Coordinates of C-alpha atoms in Angstrom, one line a residue:
M93 CA 31.4 174.8 35.3
L94 CA 32.7 172.7 38.4
P95 CA 32.2 174.2 42.1
P96 CA 35.1 176.4 43.2
G97 CA 38.2 174.7 45.2
P98 CA 41.6 175.3 46.1
P99 CA 43.7 176.9 43.2
G100 CA 46.4 174.6 43.4
H101 CA 49.7 174.7 41.5
Y102 CA 50.8 173.9 38.2
V103 CA 51.0 170.1 37.4
V104 CA 50.4 169.0 41.1
G105 CA 47.5 170.9 41.7
S106 CA 46.8 171.1 45.7
L107 CA 48.7 167.7 46.1
L108 CA 51.2 169.4 48.1
E109 CA 48.5 170.8 50.7
Y110 CA 46.7 167.6 50.9
K111 CA 47.7 166.0 54.2
G112 CA 44.3 163.9 54.7
P113 CA 40.9 163.8 55.7
K114 CA 41.9 166.9 58.2
T115 CA 42.6 168.7 54.8
N116 CA 38.8 168.0 53.4
L117 CA 37.5 169.2 56.6
Q118 CA 39.5 172.7 56.4
W119 CA 38.4 172.8 52.6
T120 CA 34.4 172.0 53.6
K121 CA 34.9 175.0 56.1
Q122 CA 36.7 177.2 53.6
F123 CA 34.1 176.3 50.2
G124 CA 31.2 174.8 51.7
G125 CA 29.2 171.9 50.8
I126 CA 30.7 171.0 47.6
Y127 CA 34.2 171.9 45.9
S128 CA 36.2 170.7 43.3
V129 CA 39.9 170.2 43.6
N130 CA 42.9 169.0 41.2
L131 CA 45.3 166.6 42.9
A132 CA 48.2 165.9 40.4
G133 CA 46.1 166.5 37.6
K134 CA 43.1 164.5 38.5
T135 CA 39.8 166.4 39.4
L136 CA 37.9 165.3 42.3
V137 CA 34.5 166.7 43.3
Y138 CA 33.7 166.1 47.1
L139 CA 30.4 166.6 48.7
N140 CA 30.6 167.4 52.4
T141 CA 27.0 167.3 53.7
I142 CA 24.5 164.5 54.5
Q143 CA 21.9 166.4 52.7
L144 CA 24.1 166.5 49.4
V145 CA 25.2 162.9 49.7
E146 CA 21.2 161.8 50.2
R147 CA 20.5 163.9 47.3
Y148 CA 23.2 162.9 44.9
M149 CA 24.9 159.6 45.9
E150 CA 22.0 157.5 47.5
G151 CA 19.0 156.3 46.1
A152 CA 17.6 156.3 42.7
A153 CA 20.0 159.3 41.9
G154 CA 23.0 157.7 42.9
E155 CA 22.6 155.5 39.8
L156 CA 24.4 157.9 38.4
L157 CA 27.4 158.0 40.2
L158 CA 27.7 154.2 40.9
D159 CA 30.7 152.9 38.8
R160 CA 34.3 153.1 40.1
P161 CA 37.8 153.2 38.7
P162 CA 39.3 150.1 38.6
G163 CA 41.0 148.8 42.0
P164 CA 44.5 148.5 42.8
G165 CA 45.7 145.0 41.6
A166 CA 42.2 143.6 40.7
I167 CA 41.6 140.7 38.3
G168 CA 38.0 141.5 37.9
E169 CA 35.3 144.0 39.0
G170 CA 34.8 142.3 42.5
L171 CA 33.0 144.3 45.2
L172 CA 34.7 147.2 46.1
F173 CA 36.1 148.8 42.8
G174 CA 34.0 147.3 40.2
S175 CA 31.7 148.7 37.7
G176 CA 28.9 147.8 35.5
E177 CA 26.7 144.5 35.1
N178 CA 29.3 142.1 36.5
W179 CA 30.0 144.5 39.8
Q180 CA 25.9 144.5 40.1
K181 CA 26.1 140.4 39.8
N182 CA 28.8 140.0 42.1
K183 CA 27.3 142.0 44.6
T184 CA 23.7 140.8 44.6
A185 CA 24.9 137.1 44.7
T186 CA 27.4 138.0 48.0
M187 CA 24.5 139.6 49.6
R188 CA 21.8 136.8 49.2
A189 CA 24.6 134.6 50.3
L190 CA 24.7 136.5 53.3
H191 CA 21.0 136.4 53.9
A192 CA 20.7 133.1 55.9
A193 CA 18.7 132.3 58.9
T194 CA 22.3 131.0 60.1
F195 CA 24.3 133.9 59.4
V196 CA 24.4 135.8 62.8
Q197 CA 24.9 132.6 64.6
A198 CA 27.6 131.3 62.3
M199 CA 29.2 135.2 62.9
E200 CA 28.8 134.6 67.0
D201 CA 30.4 131.2 66.9
V202 CA 33.7 132.3 65.1
V203 CA 34.0 135.4 67.1
H204 CA 33.5 133.7 70.0
F205 CA 36.0 131.0 69.5
E206 CA 38.7 133.9 68.3
L207 CA 37.6 135.8 71.4
R208 CA 39.4 133.2 73.6
E209 CA 42.7 133.9 72.4
V210 CA 42.3 137.9 72.3
L211 CA 41.3 137.3 76.3
Q212 CA 43.8 135.0 77.3
T213 CA 46.5 137.3 75.5
L214 CA 45.4 140.3 77.2
Q215 CA 45.3 138.5 80.5
A216 CA 48.8 137.2 80.2
K217 CA 49.6 141.1 79.5
L218 CA 48.4 142.7 82.8
G219 CA 49.6 146.0 83.3
Q220 CA 51.9 146.2 80.4
K221 CA 51.7 148.7 77.2
V222 CA 50.0 146.1 74.4
M223 CA 49.9 147.0 70.9
V224 CA 46.3 146.5 70.2
G225 CA 46.3 146.1 66.3
D226 CA 48.9 143.0 66.8
V227 CA 46.4 141.3 69.6
L228 CA 43.3 141.8 67.1
I229 CA 44.5 141.3 63.6
G230 CA 44.7 137.3 63.9
P231 CA 41.3 136.9 65.4
C232 CA 39.4 139.4 63.0
V233 CA 41.4 137.8 60.2
N234 CA 40.5 134.3 61.2
S235 CA 36.3 135.2 62.1
I236 CA 36.4 136.1 58.5
V237 CA 37.6 133.1 57.2
G238 CA 35.9 131.0 59.9
L239 CA 32.7 132.9 58.2
L240 CA 33.3 131.9 55.1
K241 CA 34.4 128.0 56.0
G242 CA 31.8 127.5 58.1
G243 CA 34.0 127.4 61.3
S244 CA 37.3 128.5 62.7
L245 CA 40.5 127.4 61.2
A246 CA 42.3 125.6 64.2
M247 CA 45.5 127.1 65.9
D248 CA 48.0 124.7 64.0
D249 CA 46.4 124.8 60.8
P250 CA 49.2 125.9 57.9
D251 CA 46.0 128.1 56.2
R252 CA 46.0 129.9 59.5
R253 CA 49.1 131.0 59.7
E254 CA 49.4 131.6 56.0
V255 CA 46.1 133.8 55.9
L256 CA 47.5 135.9 58.8
L257 CA 51.0 136.6 57.0
I258 CA 49.1 137.9 53.9
S259 CA 47.0 140.0 55.9
Q260 CA 49.5 141.4 58.0
N261 CA 51.5 142.5 54.6
L262 CA 48.5 144.1 53.4
A263 CA 47.6 145.9 56.4
R264 CA 51.3 148.1 55.8
C265 CA 49.9 148.9 52.5
D266 CA 49.8 152.8 52.0
L267 CA 47.5 153.0 48.7
A268 CA 47.7 157.3 49.1
S269 CA 51.5 156.8 49.1
L270 CA 53.0 158.2 45.4
L271 CA 55.3 155.5 45.8
Q272 CA 52.8 152.7 45.9
Q273 CA 51.0 154.1 43.3
I274 CA 54.0 154.0 40.7
S275 CA 55.1 150.3 41.7
L276 CA 51.5 149.1 40.9
K277 CA 51.4 151.0 37.5
H278 CA 55.0 149.9 37.0
P279 CA 56.0 146.6 38.9
M280 CA 59.6 146.6 37.7
L281 CA 60.0 150.1 39.6
R282 CA 59.1 148.7 43.1
L283 CA 62.3 147.3 44.1
P284 CA 64.6 150.4 43.1
L285 CA 62.5 152.5 44.7
S286 CA 62.3 151.1 47.9
F287 CA 66.1 150.9 47.6
L288 CA 66.5 154.7 46.6
F289 CA 63.8 155.8 49.4
C290 CA 64.9 153.3 52.0
T291 CA 61.2 152.0 52.6
S292 CA 59.2 149.0 51.9
I293 CA 56.6 148.8 49.3
V294 CA 54.1 146.1 49.2
N295 CA 54.0 143.7 46.3
I296 CA 50.4 144.3 45.8
P297 CA 49.8 141.4 43.1
A298 CA 52.1 139.0 44.5
T299 CA 50.4 139.1 47.9
A300 CA 47.1 139.2 46.3
K301 CA 48.2 136.0 44.3
R302 CA 48.8 134.2 47.4
L303 CA 45.1 135.0 48.8
H304 CA 43.6 133.6 45.7
G305 CA 45.8 130.7 45.9
L306 CA 44.0 130.1 49.2
L307 CA 40.3 131.0 48.0
R308 CA 40.5 128.6 45.3
K309 CA 41.8 125.6 47.6
W310 CA 39.1 126.6 49.8
I311 CA 36.5 126.6 46.9
R312 CA 37.8 123.0 46.2
E313 CA 37.6 121.6 49.5
S314 CA 33.8 123.5 49.8
R315 CA 32.5 122.1 46.6
T316 CA 33.4 118.2 48.0
E317 CA 31.3 118.7 50.9
T318 CA 28.3 119.8 48.5
D319 CA 26.6 118.4 45.5
P320 CA 28.3 120.4 42.5
S321 CA 25.5 119.1 40.1
D322 CA 22.8 121.1 42.4
S323 CA 22.2 124.5 40.7
S324 CA 19.1 125.0 41.8
C325 CA 20.3 127.3 44.9
R326 CA 16.8 127.2 46.8
E327 CA 18.2 129.4 49.5
S328 CA 18.6 132.4 47.3
A329 CA 15.2 133.1 47.4
A330 CA 15.4 135.4 50.4
P331 CA 12.3 137.5 51.0
D332 CA 14.1 140.7 49.8
A333 CA 17.0 139.0 47.7
S334 CA 15.0 137.1 45.6
S335 CA 12.4 140.0 44.1
A336 CA 15.6 142.1 43.8
S337 CA 16.9 139.9 41.6
Q338 CA 14.2 139.7 39.3
E339 CA 14.2 143.4 39.0
K340 CA 13.9 144.8 35.4
S341 CA 17.1 147.1 36.9
P342 CA 19.4 144.9 38.2
S343 CA 20.8 147.8 40.1
A344 CA 17.4 148.6 42.0
A345 CA 17.7 146.6 45.1
L346 CA 21.4 147.5 45.1
M347 CA 20.4 151.4 45.7
S348 CA 18.7 150.6 49.2
S349 CA 21.0 151.8 51.5
Q350 CA 21.2 148.7 53.8
W351 CA 19.5 145.2 52.9
N352 CA 17.1 143.9 55.5
F353 CA 18.8 141.3 57.7
S354 CA 15.7 140.8 59.8
K355 CA 14.2 138.9 57.3
M356 CA 16.4 135.7 56.4
S357 CA 16.1 132.7 53.8
L358 CA 16.3 129.5 54.9
N359 CA 19.7 127.3 55.4
E360 CA 18.2 124.0 56.2
E361 CA 21.4 122.5 55.4
N362 CA 23.6 124.6 57.3
E363 CA 25.6 125.5 54.7
S364 CA 28.8 127.9 55.3
T365 CA 28.6 131.4 53.6
L366 CA 31.4 129.8 51.1
Q367 CA 28.8 127.1 49.9
R368 CA 26.2 129.6 49.6
I369 CA 27.9 131.7 47.2
L370 CA 29.4 129.0 45.1
K371 CA 25.5 128.1 44.8
Q372 CA 24.4 131.5 43.5
P373 CA 23.5 131.5 39.6
E374 CA 25.8 133.7 39.3
F375 CA 29.0 131.4 40.2
V376 CA 27.4 128.1 40.1
K377 CA 29.0 127.1 37.0
V378 CA 32.5 129.1 37.4
T379 CA 35.6 127.1 37.4
E380 CA 39.3 127.7 38.1
K381 CA 39.6 128.8 34.1
T382 CA 36.8 131.5 34.6
D383 CA 36.9 132.6 38.1
T384 CA 38.3 135.8 38.2
E385 CA 35.0 137.9 39.2
L386 CA 34.4 135.2 42.0
I387 CA 38.0 135.4 43.2
Q388 CA 37.8 138.7 43.1
S389 CA 34.6 139.2 45.2
L390 CA 35.8 137.0 47.7
T391 CA 39.0 138.7 48.0
D392 CA 37.0 142.0 48.5
F393 CA 34.7 140.4 50.9
F394 CA 37.6 139.0 53.1
F395 CA 39.2 142.6 53.3
G396 CA 36.3 144.3 53.3
G397 CA 35.4 142.4 56.3
V398 CA 38.9 142.2 58.2
T399 CA 39.8 145.9 57.8
S400 CA 36.7 147.5 58.8
T401 CA 36.8 145.6 62.1
L402 CA 40.3 145.7 62.5
S403 CA 40.4 149.7 62.6
G404 CA 37.2 149.9 64.1
A405 CA 37.8 148.3 67.2
E406 CA 41.3 150.1 67.5
F407 CA 39.1 153.3 67.6
V408 CA 36.6 152.3 70.1
L409 CA 39.1 151.1 72.5
M410 CA 41.1 153.9 71.7
Y411 CA 38.2 156.1 72.9
L412 CA 37.0 154.2 75.5
S413 CA 40.6 154.2 77.3
K414 CA 40.6 157.9 77.3
N415 CA 37.3 158.3 78.6
P416 CA 37.4 155.8 81.8
D417 CA 33.5 157.5 82.8
A418 CA 31.8 156.2 80.0
S419 CA 33.7 152.8 80.0
R420 CA 32.5 152.4 83.5
T421 CA 29.1 153.3 82.5
A422 CA 29.3 150.5 79.8
Q423 CA 30.6 148.3 82.1
K424 CA 27.6 148.5 84.5
E425 CA 25.4 148.2 81.5
I426 CA 27.3 144.9 80.4
D427 CA 27.0 143.6 83.7
A428 CA 23.5 144.0 84.1
V429 CA 22.6 142.7 81.2
A430 CA 24.6 139.7 80.6
G431 CA 26.0 138.6 83.8
N432 CA 28.5 135.9 83.5
E433 CA 26.6 134.5 80.1
D434 CA 28.2 134.6 76.9
I435 CA 27.6 138.1 75.4
R436 CA 25.3 137.8 72.1
W437 CA 24.4 140.2 69.5
S438 CA 20.6 139.7 70.2
M439 CA 21.9 141.6 73.5
K440 CA 22.9 144.7 71.8
D441 CA 19.1 146.6 72.2
Q442 CA 19.9 146.2 75.8
M443 CA 23.0 147.7 75.8
P444 CA 22.1 151.2 74.3
F445 CA 25.1 153.0 76.1
L446 CA 27.5 150.5 74.8
Q447 CA 26.0 150.8 71.2
A448 CA 26.6 154.9 71.5
C449 CA 30.2 154.5 72.7
I450 CA 30.8 152.4 69.5
A451 CA 29.0 154.7 66.9
E452 CA 30.5 157.7 68.5
A453 CA 34.0 156.1 68.2
L454 CA 33.3 155.4 64.8
R455 CA 32.0 158.8 64.1
L456 CA 35.3 160.5 65.1
G457 CA 37.8 157.8 64.2
C458 CA 36.3 157.5 60.4
V459 CA 37.6 153.8 59.0
T460 CA 36.9 155.5 56.0
P461 CA 37.5 159.4 56.0
S462 CA 36.3 159.5 52.6
S463 CA 34.2 157.4 50.3
L464 CA 35.9 155.3 47.4
P465 CA 35.8 157.2 44.2
H466 CA 32.8 157.0 42.4
V467 CA 32.6 157.8 38.8
A468 CA 29.8 160.1 36.6
L469 CA 28.1 157.6 34.1
K470 CA 27.5 160.8 32.0
E471 CA 27.6 164.5 32.2
T472 CA 25.1 165.4 35.1
Q473 CA 24.6 168.6 37.3
I474 CA 25.2 168.8 41.3
E475 CA 23.7 171.9 43.0
G476 CA 23.7 173.7 39.5
Y477 CA 27.4 172.8 38.7
S478 CA 28.2 170.7 35.6
I479 CA 29.9 167.5 36.3
P480 CA 31.5 166.0 33.3
K481 CA 31.2 162.3 32.2
G482 CA 34.0 160.7 34.1
T483 CA 34.5 162.9 36.7
T484 CA 35.4 161.5 40.2
V485 CA 32.9 162.4 43.0
M486 CA 33.5 161.5 46.5
A487 CA 31.9 162.1 49.8
S488 CA 33.8 163.9 52.6
I489 CA 32.8 161.1 55.6
Y490 CA 35.4 163.0 57.8
S491 CA 33.3 166.0 57.0
L492 CA 29.8 164.6 57.4
H493 CA 30.9 163.0 60.9
R494 CA 32.0 166.7 62.3
D495 CA 29.3 168.7 60.9
P496 CA 28.7 171.2 63.5
E497 CA 25.2 171.8 62.2
I498 CA 24.4 168.2 63.4
F499 CA 27.1 167.4 66.1
A500 CA 27.7 170.2 69.0
E501 CA 31.0 170.1 69.5
P502 CA 32.0 167.6 67.0
E503 CA 35.8 167.1 68.0
E504 CA 34.2 165.7 71.6
F505 CA 33.5 161.9 72.5
R506 CA 29.8 162.1 73.7
P507 CA 27.8 159.2 73.5
D508 CA 25.1 160.0 75.0
R509 CA 24.3 162.4 71.9
H510 CA 23.2 159.2 70.4
L511 CA 20.5 158.3 73.0
D512 CA 17.2 159.8 72.7
S513 CA 15.0 161.0 75.8
E514 CA 14.3 157.6 77.0
G515 CA 17.7 156.4 76.9
R516 CA 17.5 154.3 73.6
F517 CA 20.0 154.1 71.2
K518 CA 19.1 156.4 68.0
Q519 CA 21.5 155.9 64.6
P520 CA 22.8 159.0 63.8
H521 CA 21.7 161.0 60.9
S522 CA 24.9 162.4 59.4
Y523 CA 26.7 159.0 60.0
R524 CA 28.3 156.6 57.4
P525 CA 31.2 155.1 58.8
F526 CA 31.3 152.3 56.0
G527 CA 30.8 154.0 53.2
I528 CA 28.1 155.5 50.8
G529 CA 24.7 154.4 49.3
A530 CA 24.9 150.7 47.3
R531 CA 28.7 151.2 47.5
R532 CA 28.9 150.9 51.1
C533 CA 31.3 148.0 52.7
V534 CA 29.6 144.7 52.1
G535 CA 31.4 143.4 55.1
E536 CA 29.3 146.4 57.5
A537 CA 26.9 143.9 59.0
M538 CA 30.0 141.6 60.1
A539 CA 31.8 144.7 61.6
D540 CA 28.6 145.5 63.5
I541 CA 29.0 142.2 65.1
Q542 CA 32.1 141.9 65.7
L543 CA 32.8 145.3 66.9
F544 CA 30.0 144.8 69.6
L545 CA 30.9 141.2 71.0
Y546 CA 34.7 142.4 70.9
T547 CA 34.1 145.7 72.8
A548 CA 31.4 143.9 75.0
S549 CA 33.7 141.0 76.1
I550 CA 36.6 143.2 76.6
L551 CA 34.8 145.4 78.9
R552 CA 33.5 143.0 81.1
Q553 CA 36.6 141.3 82.0
F554 CA 39.2 144.4 81.6
D555 CA 39.5 148.0 82.4
I556 CA 41.5 150.0 79.5
E557 CA 44.1 152.8 80.2
P558 CA 45.7 154.9 77.8
A559 CA 49.3 154.1 77.1
D560 CA 50.4 157.9 77.4
S561 CA 49.0 161.5 78.3
R562 CA 48.2 162.3 74.6
S563 CA 44.6 163.4 74.0
A564 CA 42.7 161.4 71.6
Q565 CA 42.8 164.3 68.7
D566 CA 46.9 164.6 69.2
L567 CA 47.4 160.6 68.1
E568 CA 48.7 160.0 64.9
T569 CA 47.0 157.9 62.1
H570 CA 47.5 157.2 58.4
M571 CA 45.9 155.6 55.5
R572 CA 46.3 152.1 55.0
I573 CA 43.2 150.1 53.1
V574 CA 41.3 152.1 55.5
H575 CA 42.0 154.8 58.0
R576 CA 44.3 153.3 61.2
L577 CA 45.9 154.7 64.4
I578 CA 49.6 154.4 64.4
D579 CA 50.9 151.8 66.4
L580 CA 48.0 152.3 69.2
Q581 CA 48.7 150.8 72.5
C582 CA 46.6 150.5 75.8
V583 CA 47.1 149.2 79.3
F584 CA 44.5 146.5 80.2
T585 CA 44.2 145.7 83.7
E586 CA 41.8 143.6 86.2
R587 CA 38.4 145.4 86.6
K588 CA 38.3 147.3 89.7
N589 CA 34.3 147.5 89.9
N590 CA 33.8 144.0 88.6
C591 CA 30.3 143.0 89.6

């Protein structure tokens, strides 16, 4: 028997009552740590406490809920929605490639290059209402492209404009929209539905195809810069990754909640991330006729890195604009640690309050309000309830992040809750901003570095003010590829207390 939940209606279930993550929180308060809900004929089981998530969706137990349904417009298993052996190989290869000793330096270099554009744009708009997403989307996109290619695209590079247009188009995609879902299943209906309902429906397959073309071009360019016959992939022997790849169970290392980025493999040839991916055993022999898994993995890598950072940065800057005391405290910390030097990721532990501000904004903002769907590989038991094979199981991250048993006054922005008695940053427990267990976002490390560098650099130069008097709770959000604030505007002014 499935766990209890909202009763719903004939055919549509509880679809009409569902208004997004706030509805999940209401159902959590009503039904407790686990409930099931029917949404238009599809049964979902939600886990809503960190104890249940850790017990059933992470670690070895999480292997029973490892699979996912096919992704929208996907051409392969890739990294986000894939399942089975191909997904496991894709993720292992990608994570091995990221485990380079030059990873942090490469990420910092491209972010600092893009930061010049961000700071110049904000300086030119001092005192004006600024659409934050419009300022940040280009730098977020090009930071990930720069990490892949080993250097940022020049401002006048045609590829830079093309990848930005692709990203802006997909940023408009509402995956929760019924019209979008219908057009994915029946592409011929997209234009008639757009006309009938006077709305724009993103052509996801066509947009993805444009990105695939760019990725194949960059792959060809990367391969001309290395010896394609070299399949030794010596860098793949990362301390953690090599042993992971030799495990009898290929999913064993993937079940770890986070790879150890403090023990990196060498990168003596200073290869780009894309070159290292192409040298992995899983991809070294791939051609354009057999590259669907490689292309889908790179697509997921790209959008995982871009969307999580963009949404996260919007929430961080919004909450700082609404909480000037926290902003000033963070600014003093940044001044004391960095002075006029370039801000580096290595400085983060010396800025515990800034880390706490970012964590608190991500807790409240919930870039991913629910985990992406997990599918039961076989019939299983959760808290005494029978979960049939093929059932979709999800974690309500929005509920985890607002658990009153863990977070006193959960709707309040209180960065100090993430500091210990000695003022050091402590990672929150009931906190999963980028997903659950082995299926958490591959772009998490990239997003962490970018959010720290962007936030610290902007705060050092500017004061941030809200564009209106609405409270943070009253600002509207919507689901795109991730949870986004709707048209967030802030006002940036010269520092009043600049040291």
